[in-house]
Tab-separated table of N, CA and C in Angstrom:
chain	number	residue	atom	x	y	z
A	1	UNK	N	69.850	-3.888	45.351
A	1	UNK	CA	70.790	-2.910	44.828
A	1	UNK	C	71.685	-2.375	45.945
A	2	UNK	N	71.107	-2.162	47.114
A	2	UNK	CA	71.864	-1.578	48.217
A	2	UNK	C	73.069	-2.445	48.627
A	3	UNK	N	72.915	-3.784	48.746
A	3	UNK	CA	74.097	-4.593	49.085
A	3	UNK	C	75.207	-4.502	48.033
A	4	UNK	N	74.833	-4.445	46.771
A	4	UNK	CA	75.821	-4.320	45.704
A	4	UNK	C	76.559	-2.992	45.832
A	5	UNK	N	75.829	-1.905	46.007
A	5	UNK	CA	76.455	-0.587	46.138
A	5	UNK	C	77.361	-0.527	47.366
A	6	UNK	N	76.912	-1.133	48.457
A	6	UNK	CA	77.707	-1.150	49.685
A	6	UNK	C	79.001	-1.939	49.463
A	7	UNK	N	78.908	-3.082	48.796
A	7	UNK	CA	80.084	-3.901	48.524
A	7	UNK	C	81.075	-3.159	47.617
A	8	UNK	N	80.561	-2.508	46.579
A	8	UNK	CA	81.434	-1.742	45.690
A	8	UNK	C	82.119	-0.609	46.446
A	9	UNK	N	81.403	0.001	47.393
A	9	UNK	CA	81.998	1.053	48.227
A	9	UNK	C	83.110	0.464	49.099
A	10	UNK	N	82.874	-0.711	49.647
A	10	UNK	CA	83.887	-1.374	50.474
A	10	UNK	C	85.139	-1.704	49.666
A	11	UNK	N	84.966	-1.933	48.376
A	11	UNK	CA	86.118	-2.214	47.514
A	11	UNK	C	86.908	-0.954	47.180
A	12	UNK	N	86.317	0.215	47.452
A	12	UNK	CA	87.024	1.464	47.231
A	12	UNK	C	86.505	2.307	46.086
A	13	UNK	N	85.375	1.927	45.503
A	13	UNK	CA	84.799	2.731	44.430
A	13	UNK	C	84.045	3.920	45.017
A	14	UNK	N	84.229	5.082	44.426
A	14	UNK	CA	83.509	6.267	44.863
A	14	UNK	C	82.040	6.124	44.472
A	15	UNK	N	81.209	7.011	44.975
A	15	UNK	CA	79.787	6.969	44.618
A	15	UNK	C	79.610	7.139	43.105
A	16	UNK	N	80.353	8.065	42.528
A	16	UNK	CA	80.263	8.278	41.079
A	16	UNK	C	80.696	7.024	40.313
A	17	UNK	N	81.775	6.399	40.758
A	17	UNK	CA	82.242	5.170	40.101
A	17	UNK	C	81.222	4.038	40.224
A	18	UNK	N	80.576	3.949	41.369
A	18	UNK	CA	79.556	2.908	41.578
A	18	UNK	C	78.386	3.108	40.628
A	19	UNK	N	77.938	4.347	40.486
A	19	UNK	CA	76.809	4.640	39.597
A	19	UNK	C	77.180	4.362	38.134
A	20	UNK	N	78.380	4.771	37.753
A	20	UNK	CA	78.841	4.525	36.381
A	20	UNK	C	79.003	3.027	36.124
A	21	UNK	N	79.491	2.296	37.124
A	21	UNK	CA	79.680	0.853	36.967
A	21	UNK	C	78.346	0.158	36.701
A	22	UNK	N	77.326	0.538	37.429
A	22	UNK	CA	76.013	-0.078	37.227
A	22	UNK	C	75.428	0.342	35.887
A	23	UNK	N	75.650	1.593	35.496
A	23	UNK	CA	75.156	2.054	34.193
A	23	UNK	C	75.856	1.306	33.055
A	24	UNK	N	77.164	1.067	33.207
A	24	UNK	CA	77.925	0.359	32.177
A	24	UNK	C	77.602	-1.131	32.152
A	25	UNK	N	77.277	-1.680	33.306
A	25	UNK	CA	77.055	-3.124	33.411
A	25	UNK	C	75.836	-3.418	34.276
A	26	UNK	N	74.649	-3.137	33.753
A	26	UNK	CA	73.439	-3.391	34.546
A	26	UNK	C	73.246	-4.877	34.873
A	27	UNK	N	73.956	-5.719	34.150
A	27	UNK	CA	73.875	-7.164	34.415
A	27	UNK	C	74.292	-7.495	35.853
A	28	UNK	N	75.105	-6.634	36.455
A	28	UNK	CA	75.501	-6.850	37.851
A	28	UNK	C	74.290	-6.904	38.764
A	29	UNK	N	73.255	-6.141	38.420
A	29	UNK	CA	72.047	-6.095	39.247
A	29	UNK	C	71.308	-7.432	39.247
A	30	UNK	N	71.490	-8.209	38.193
A	30	UNK	CA	70.821	-9.505	38.081
A	30	UNK	C	71.684	-10.647	38.593
A	31	UNK	N	72.948	-10.367	38.848
A	31	UNK	CA	73.878	-11.407	39.278
A	31	UNK	C	73.853	-11.554	40.790
A	32	UNK	N	74.085	-12.762	41.232
A	32	UNK	CA	74.176	-13.021	42.660
A	32	UNK	C	75.467	-12.418	43.198
A	33	UNK	N	75.336	-11.564	44.189
A	33	UNK	CA	76.499	-10.916	44.775
A	33	UNK	C	77.454	-11.956	45.351
A	34	UNK	N	76.920	-12.878	46.144
A	34	UNK	CA	77.764	-13.868	46.821
A	34	UNK	C	78.310	-14.925	45.869
A	35	UNK	N	77.476	-15.431	44.980
A	35	UNK	CA	77.879	-16.560	44.128
A	35	UNK	C	78.587	-16.132	42.845
A	36	UNK	N	78.254	-14.978	42.315
A	36	UNK	CA	78.789	-14.590	41.006
A	36	UNK	C	79.805	-13.454	41.051
A	37	UNK	N	79.526	-12.412	41.802
A	37	UNK	CA	80.377	-11.226	41.748
A	37	UNK	C	81.558	-11.280	42.723
A	38	UNK	N	81.278	-11.591	43.972
A	38	UNK	CA	82.328	-11.564	44.992
A	38	UNK	C	83.506	-12.503	44.704
A	39	UNK	N	83.299	-13.682	44.126
A	39	UNK	CA	84.452	-14.568	43.880
A	39	UNK	C	85.519	-13.971	42.959
A	40	UNK	N	85.178	-12.963	42.198
A	40	UNK	CA	86.147	-12.356	41.298
A	40	UNK	C	87.244	-11.595	42.051
A	41	UNK	N	86.901	-11.050	43.211
A	41	UNK	CA	87.868	-10.230	43.945
A	41	UNK	C	89.026	-11.075	44.493
A	42	UNK	N	88.758	-12.180	45.202
A	42	UNK	CA	89.903	-12.986	45.648
A	42	UNK	C	90.683	-13.592	44.480
A	43	UNK	N	89.992	-13.841	43.376
A	43	UNK	CA	90.694	-14.348	42.191
A	43	UNK	C	91.693	-13.307	41.707
A	44	UNK	N	91.273	-12.032	41.618
A	44	UNK	CA	92.184	-10.974	41.181
A	44	UNK	C	93.323	-10.776	42.189
A	45	UNK	N	92.996	-10.845	43.452
A	45	UNK	CA	94.024	-10.697	44.487
A	45	UNK	C	95.005	-11.867	44.446
A	46	UNK	N	94.551	-13.006	43.981
A	46	UNK	CA	95.374	-14.211	43.948
A	46	UNK	C	96.600	-14.114	43.061
A	47	UNK	N	96.591	-13.252	42.060
A	47	UNK	CA	97.801	-13.098	41.254
A	47	UNK	C	98.440	-11.732	41.472
A	48	UNK	N	98.083	-11.115	42.596
A	48	UNK	CA	98.828	-9.941	43.018
A	48	UNK	C	98.175	-8.593	42.853
A	49	UNK	N	96.935	-8.539	42.387
A	49	UNK	CA	96.299	-7.226	42.299
A	49	UNK	C	95.984	-6.738	43.716
A	50	UNK	N	96.371	-5.512	44.017
A	50	UNK	CA	96.047	-4.958	45.324
A	50	UNK	C	94.664	-4.300	45.274
A	51	UNK	N	94.209	-3.854	46.413
A	51	UNK	CA	92.868	-3.291	46.510
A	51	UNK	C	92.611	-2.138	45.563
A	52	UNK	N	93.597	-1.249	45.413
A	52	UNK	CA	93.390	-0.102	44.522
A	52	UNK	C	93.354	-0.545	43.059
A	53	UNK	N	94.145	-1.555	42.692
A	53	UNK	CA	94.115	-2.072	41.320
A	53	UNK	C	92.783	-2.763	41.024
A	54	UNK	N	92.261	-3.488	41.995
A	54	UNK	CA	90.972	-4.161	41.823
A	54	UNK	C	89.867	-3.123	41.648
A	55	UNK	N	89.883	-2.097	42.484
A	55	UNK	CA	88.878	-1.031	42.372
A	55	UNK	C	88.999	-0.323	41.026
A	56	UNK	N	90.227	-0.070	40.585
A	56	UNK	CA	90.469	0.590	39.298
A	56	UNK	C	89.929	-0.266	38.148
A	57	UNK	N	90.188	-1.566	38.213
A	57	UNK	CA	89.718	-2.472	37.163
A	57	UNK	C	88.192	-2.510	37.107
A	58	UNK	N	87.556	-2.597	38.259
A	58	UNK	CA	86.095	-2.659	38.305
A	58	UNK	C	85.485	-1.333	37.858
A	59	UNK	N	86.081	-0.226	38.276
A	59	UNK	CA	85.552	1.083	37.886
A	59	UNK	C	85.639	1.295	36.379
A	60	UNK	N	86.731	0.864	35.761
A	60	UNK	CA	86.879	1.102	34.330
A	60	UNK	C	86.178	0.053	33.475
A	61	UNK	N	86.038	-1.150	33.985
A	61	UNK	CA	85.400	-2.235	33.217
A	61	UNK	C	84.622	-3.135	34.173
A	62	UNK	N	83.456	-2.672	34.629
A	62	UNK	CA	82.689	-3.449	35.603
A	62	UNK	C	82.269	-4.828	35.091
A	63	UNK	N	82.264	-4.997	33.769
A	63	UNK	CA	81.925	-6.303	33.200
A	63	UNK	C	82.874	-7.393	33.664
A	64	UNK	N	84.048	-7.016	34.151
A	64	UNK	CA	84.993	-8.022	34.623
A	64	UNK	C	84.361	-8.873	35.726
A	65	UNK	N	83.408	-8.289	36.447
A	65	UNK	CA	82.742	-9.030	37.516
A	65	UNK	C	81.721	-10.037	36.988
A	66	UNK	N	81.322	-9.872	35.746
A	66	UNK	CA	80.304	-10.786	35.192
A	66	UNK	C	80.901	-11.774	34.183
A	67	UNK	N	82.193	-11.637	33.885
A	67	UNK	CA	82.840	-12.613	33.015
A	67	UNK	C	83.019	-13.924	33.777
A	68	UNK	N	82.966	-15.003	33.062
A	68	UNK	CA	83.149	-16.318	33.676
A	68	UNK	C	84.596	-16.495	34.126
A	69	UNK	N	84.755	-16.905	35.381
A	69	UNK	CA	86.099	-17.192	35.872
A	69	UNK	C	86.724	-18.331	35.074
A	70	UNK	N	85.925	-19.376	34.828
A	70	UNK	CA	86.439	-20.572	34.168
A	70	UNK	C	86.643	-20.388	32.662
A	71	UNK	N	85.761	-19.660	32.011
A	71	UNK	CA	85.808	-19.548	30.549
A	71	UNK	C	86.586	-18.346	30.039
A	72	UNK	N	86.645	-17.282	30.827
A	72	UNK	CA	87.292	-16.055	30.356
A	72	UNK	C	88.536	-15.692	31.166
A	73	UNK	N	88.339	-15.494	32.444
A	73	UNK	CA	89.392	-14.900	33.255
A	73	UNK	C	90.579	-15.833	33.484
A	74	UNK	N	90.313	-17.046	33.939
A	74	UNK	CA	91.415	-17.974	34.202
A	74	UNK	C	92.203	-18.310	32.936
A	75	UNK	N	91.537	-18.607	31.799
A	75	UNK	CA	92.323	-18.872	30.582
A	75	UNK	C	93.179	-17.679	30.153
A	76	UNK	N	92.675	-16.482	30.313
A	76	UNK	CA	93.427	-15.281	29.945
A	76	UNK	C	94.691	-15.157	30.793
A	77	UNK	N	94.547	-15.304	32.096
A	77	UNK	CA	95.695	-15.178	32.993
A	77	UNK	C	96.675	-16.336	32.781
A	78	UNK	N	96.156	-17.538	32.568
A	78	UNK	CA	97.050	-18.677	32.300
A	78	UNK	C	97.830	-18.448	31.017
A	79	UNK	N	97.181	-17.897	30.011
A	79	UNK	CA	97.851	-17.616	28.747
A	79	UNK	C	98.946	-16.576	28.941
A	80	UNK	N	98.638	-15.508	29.691
A	80	UNK	CA	99.651	-14.485	29.964
A	80	UNK	C	100.833	-15.089	30.724
A	81	UNK	N	100.529	-15.930	31.671
A	81	UNK	CA	101.578	-16.600	32.436
A	81	UNK	C	102.428	-17.473	31.524
A	82	UNK	N	101.787	-18.134	30.569
A	82	UNK	CA	102.495	-18.962	29.607
A	82	UNK	C	103.417	-18.162	28.696
A	83	UNK	N	103.147	-16.879	28.563
A	83	UNK	CA	104.029	-15.998	27.774
A	83	UNK	C	105.282	-15.621	28.562
A	84	UNK	N	105.286	-16.001	29.840
A	84	UNK	CA	106.418	-15.652	30.692
A	84	UNK	C	106.165	-14.423	31.536
A	85	UNK	N	104.930	-13.945	31.550
A	85	UNK	CA	104.613	-12.782	32.368
A	85	UNK	C	104.561	-13.190	33.836
A	86	UNK	N	105.155	-12.372	34.680
A	86	UNK	CA	105.105	-12.589	36.121
A	86	UNK	C	103.766	-12.094	36.650
A	87	UNK	N	103.379	-12.569	37.825
A	87	UNK	CA	102.106	-12.146	38.416
A	87	UNK	C	101.994	-10.631	38.495
A	88	UNK	N	103.098	-9.947	38.839
A	88	UNK	CA	103.041	-8.485	38.958
A	88	UNK	C	102.762	-7.835	37.605
A	89	UNK	N	103.286	-8.410	36.519
A	89	UNK	CA	103.019	-7.880	35.183
A	89	UNK	C	101.571	-8.140	34.773
A	90	UNK	N	101.062	-9.312	35.124
A	90	UNK	CA	99.673	-9.648	34.808
A	90	UNK	C	98.736	-8.715	35.573
A	91	UNK	N	99.029	-8.515	36.858
A	91	UNK	CA	98.207	-7.615	37.680
A	91	UNK	C	98.205	-6.208	37.101
A	92	UNK	N	99.376	-5.743	36.692
A	92	UNK	CA	99.500	-4.397	36.112
A	92	UNK	C	98.698	-4.296	34.815
A	93	UNK	N	98.810	-5.308	33.963
A	93	UNK	CA	98.100	-5.301	32.681
A	93	UNK	C	96.590	-5.296	32.880
A	94	UNK	N	96.101	-6.135	33.777
A	94	UNK	CA	94.652	-6.225	33.991
A	94	UNK	C	94.133	-4.980	34.695
A	95	UNK	N	94.909	-4.409	35.599
A	95	UNK	CA	94.483	-3.160	36.246
A	95	UNK	C	94.381	-2.037	35.213
A	96	UNK	N	95.320	-1.993	34.280
A	96	UNK	CA	95.330	-0.929	33.269
A	96	UNK	C	94.277	-1.116	32.189
A	97	UNK	N	94.028	-2.381	31.808
A	97	UNK	CA	93.095	-2.651	30.721
A	97	UNK	C	92.373	-3.968	30.999
A	98	UNK	N	91.433	-3.941	31.949
A	98	UNK	CA	90.744	-5.181	32.328
A	98	UNK	C	89.956	-5.808	31.181
A	99	UNK	N	89.669	-5.027	30.152
A	99	UNK	CA	88.958	-5.550	28.985
A	99	UNK	C	89.732	-6.687	28.335
A	100	UNK	N	91.025	-6.756	28.575
A	100	UNK	CA	91.850	-7.832	28.024
A	100	UNK	C	91.220	-9.189	28.296
A	101	UNK	N	90.697	-9.359	29.497
A	101	UNK	CA	90.129	-10.656	29.882
A	101	UNK	C	88.818	-10.960	29.173
A	102	UNK	N	88.217	-9.963	28.580
A	102	UNK	CA	86.975	-10.180	27.837
A	102	UNK	C	87.202	-10.398	26.351
A	103	UNK	N	88.455	-10.248	25.913
A	103	UNK	CA	88.773	-10.422	24.496
A	103	UNK	C	89.021	-11.894	24.187
A	104	UNK	N	88.801	-12.261	22.949
A	104	UNK	CA	88.978	-13.633	22.519
A	104	UNK	C	90.466	-13.948	22.360
A	105	UNK	N	90.893	-15.048	22.990
A	105	UNK	CA	92.295	-15.454	22.905
A	105	UNK	C	92.742	-15.677	21.463
A	106	UNK	N	91.912	-16.372	20.702
A	106	UNK	CA	92.305	-16.777	19.349
A	106	UNK	C	92.277	-15.632	18.341
A	107	UNK	N	91.326	-14.719	18.478
A	107	UNK	CA	91.186	-13.679	17.457
A	107	UNK	C	91.767	-12.326	17.858
A	108	UNK	N	91.983	-12.107	19.144
A	108	UNK	CA	92.515	-10.810	19.587
A	108	UNK	C	93.890	-10.906	20.226
A	109	UNK	N	94.043	-11.800	21.167
A	109	UNK	CA	95.281	-11.818	21.936
A	109	UNK	C	96.435	-12.500	21.200
A	110	UNK	N	96.226	-13.725	20.783
A	110	UNK	CA	97.313	-14.478	20.139
A	110	UNK	C	97.836	-13.820	18.860
A	111	UNK	N	96.970	-13.303	17.976
A	111	UNK	CA	97.511	-12.685	16.753
A	111	UNK	C	98.427	-11.490	17.028
A	112	UNK	N	98.143	-10.721	18.049
A	112	UNK	CA	98.982	-9.566	18.348
A	112	UNK	C	100.338	-9.997	18.907
A	113	UNK	N	100.325	-11.037	19.722
A	113	UNK	CA	101.587	-11.549	20.256
A	113	UNK	C	102.420	-12.161	19.127
A	114	UNK	N	101.769	-12.885	18.229
A	114	UNK	CA	102.487	-13.448	17.078
A	114	UNK	C	103.081	-12.325	16.225
A	115	UNK	N	102.324	-11.259	16.054
A	115	UNK	CA	102.805	-10.115	15.281
A	115	UNK	C	104.027	-9.493	15.952
A	116	UNK	N	103.964	-9.301	17.280
A	116	UNK	CA	105.101	-8.723	18.002
A	116	UNK	C	106.321	-9.636	17.884
A	117	UNK	N	106.106	-10.926	17.975
A	117	UNK	CA	107.187	-11.893	17.823
A	117	UNK	C	107.803	-11.785	16.428
A	118	UNK	N	106.944	-11.609	15.428
A	118	UNK	CA	107.407	-11.449	14.052
A	118	UNK	C	108.228	-10.186	13.837
A	119	UNK	N	108.069	-9.219	14.719
A	119	UNK	CA	108.871	-7.989	14.648
A	119	UNK	C	110.256	-8.188	15.253
A	120	UNK	N	110.451	-9.369	15.837
A	120	UNK	CA	111.742	-9.660	16.451
A	120	UNK	C	111.776	-9.473	17.953
A	121	UNK	N	110.622	-9.231	18.550
A	121	UNK	CA	110.576	-9.077	20.006
A	121	UNK	C	110.677	-10.446	20.661
A	122	UNK	N	111.484	-10.540	21.722
A	122	UNK	CA	111.562	-11.806	22.449
A	122	UNK	C	110.472	-11.831	23.528
A	123	UNK	N	110.351	-12.969	24.193
A	123	UNK	CA	109.264	-13.156	25.169
A	123	UNK	C	109.282	-12.108	26.280
A	124	UNK	N	110.454	-11.766	26.776
A	124	UNK	CA	110.497	-10.786	27.872
A	124	UNK	C	110.091	-9.399	27.384
A	125	UNK	N	110.433	-9.060	26.152
A	125	UNK	CA	110.022	-7.771	25.587
A	125	UNK	C	108.513	-7.737	25.358
A	126	UNK	N	107.965	-8.847	24.905
A	126	UNK	CA	106.512	-8.940	24.699
A	126	UNK	C	105.795	-8.815	26.038
A	127	UNK	N	106.285	-9.517	27.051
A	127	UNK	CA	105.674	-9.442	28.381
A	127	UNK	C	105.709	-8.014	28.914
A	128	UNK	N	106.837	-7.334	28.737
A	128	UNK	CA	106.966	-5.951	29.205
A	128	UNK	C	106.025	-5.035	28.431
A	129	UNK	N	105.910	-5.247	27.115
A	129	UNK	CA	105.010	-4.428	26.289
A	129	UNK	C	103.564	-4.607	26.721
A	130	UNK	N	103.163	-5.837	26.984
A	130	UNK	CA	101.784	-6.103	27.402
A	130	UNK	C	101.512	-5.478	28.763
A	131	UNK	N	102.450	-5.619	29.694
A	131	UNK	CA	102.262	-5.036	31.024
A	131	UNK	C	102.187	-3.511	30.956
A	132	UNK	N	102.981	-2.917	30.077
A	132	UNK	CA	103.024	-1.450	29.969
A	132	UNK	C	101.869	-0.877	29.165
A	133	UNK	N	101.460	-1.600	28.127
A	133	UNK	CA	100.414	-1.085	27.249
A	133	UNK	C	99.489	-2.226	26.806
A	134	UNK	N	98.689	-2.751	27.739
A	134	UNK	CA	97.804	-3.867	27.384
A	134	UNK	C	96.727	-3.488	26.367
A	135	UNK	N	96.511	-2.185	26.168
A	135	UNK	CA	95.527	-1.729	25.186
A	135	UNK	C	95.909	-2.159	23.776
A	136	UNK	N	97.137	-2.624	23.598
A	136	UNK	CA	97.570	-3.105	22.282
A	136	UNK	C	96.650	-4.214	21.786
A	137	UNK	N	96.040	-4.942	22.719
A	137	UNK	CA	95.147	-6.029	22.335
A	137	UNK	C	93.857	-5.522	21.707
A	138	UNK	N	93.551	-4.265	21.925
A	138	UNK	CA	92.326	-3.696	21.383
A	138	UNK	C	92.581	-2.883	20.114
A	139	UNK	N	93.837	-2.780	19.712
A	139	UNK	CA	94.193	-2.046	18.497
A	139	UNK	C	94.118	-2.979	17.290
A	140	UNK	N	93.600	-2.462	16.208
A	140	UNK	CA	93.537	-3.233	14.972
A	140	UNK	C	94.943	-3.433	14.417
A	141	UNK	N	95.256	-4.677	14.070
A	141	UNK	CA	96.549	-4.947	13.447
A	141	UNK	C	96.666	-4.238	12.104
A	142	UNK	N	95.635	-4.387	11.279
A	142	UNK	CA	95.692	-3.870	9.906
A	142	UNK	C	95.509	-2.351	9.819
A	143	UNK	N	94.641	-1.807	10.643
A	143	UNK	CA	94.334	-0.378	10.532
A	143	UNK	C	95.175	0.499	11.461
A	144	UNK	N	95.844	-0.116	12.430
A	144	UNK	CA	96.544	0.690	13.415
A	144	UNK	C	98.002	0.273	13.578
A	145	UNK	N	98.228	-0.937	14.074
A	145	UNK	CA	99.573	-1.336	14.459
A	145	UNK	C	100.536	-1.475	13.281
A	146	UNK	N	100.137	-2.250	12.285
A	146	UNK	CA	101.039	-2.461	11.143
A	146	UNK	C	101.377	-1.161	10.414
A	147	UNK	N	100.394	-0.294	10.113
A	147	UNK	CA	100.753	0.970	9.445
A	147	UNK	C	101.684	1.853	10.274
A	148	UNK	N	101.515	1.867	11.579
A	148	UNK	CA	102.385	2.702	12.422
A	148	UNK	C	103.814	2.191	12.432
A	149	UNK	N	103.953	0.876	12.537
A	149	UNK	CA	105.300	0.304	12.522
A	149	UNK	C	105.946	0.536	11.160
A	150	UNK	N	105.166	0.379	10.105
A	150	UNK	CA	105.685	0.609	8.752
A	150	UNK	C	106.117	2.072	8.590
A	151	UNK	N	105.322	2.988	9.082
A	151	UNK	CA	105.643	4.400	9.017
A	151	UNK	C	106.934	4.707	9.784
A	152	UNK	N	107.056	4.140	10.987
A	152	UNK	CA	108.249	4.359	11.793
A	152	UNK	C	109.476	3.749	11.129
A	153	UNK	N	109.314	2.596	10.517
A	153	UNK	CA	110.420	1.975	9.782
A	153	UNK	C	110.858	2.858	8.622
A	154	UNK	N	109.894	3.480	7.962
A	154	UNK	CA	110.196	4.393	6.852
A	154	UNK	C	110.993	5.611	7.306
A	155	UNK	N	110.874	5.949	8.568
A	155	UNK	CA	111.635	7.063	9.129
A	155	UNK	C	113.021	6.623	9.612
A	156	UNK	N	113.270	5.315	9.476
A	156	UNK	CA	114.541	4.774	9.967
A	156	UNK	C	114.525	4.419	11.427
A	157	UNK	N	113.345	4.243	11.989
A	157	UNK	CA	113.213	3.909	13.411
A	157	UNK	C	112.982	2.410	13.578
A	158	UNK	N	113.923	1.615	13.163
A	158	UNK	CA	113.785	0.155	13.268
A	158	UNK	C	114.004	-0.343	14.667
């Protein structure tokens, strides 16, 4: 446990953040620090996340360290890149809502982008929306997003 706590401190997490991270994701205690957890940091830095963004992402969603690089994280970032998002936008989105990388591409991410496209948003507007408010991926289309847009349209806010 001590090496994990020391490493999290080196990344910039406060003592309180370290304790909360372990409470939220006890699986970190069972994971190999060198083989499983540490490789996530250079991966995040590789598309432009700085040290404070990496610490912020880990503090808010420590599970990001236990997600598979090959099955979850890389496909998510490649998909965002395919939308035309620049590395800085991807870094901003993941720092703000790292849970994005844990969501299913087919059932959570793609349907929301298709919905935004159906509203008439072009790729650059979608990329900007995701970078600014990546939590949109966690909002229900039927119970949240569609009714709000419909309500705003009813007010003449097209």
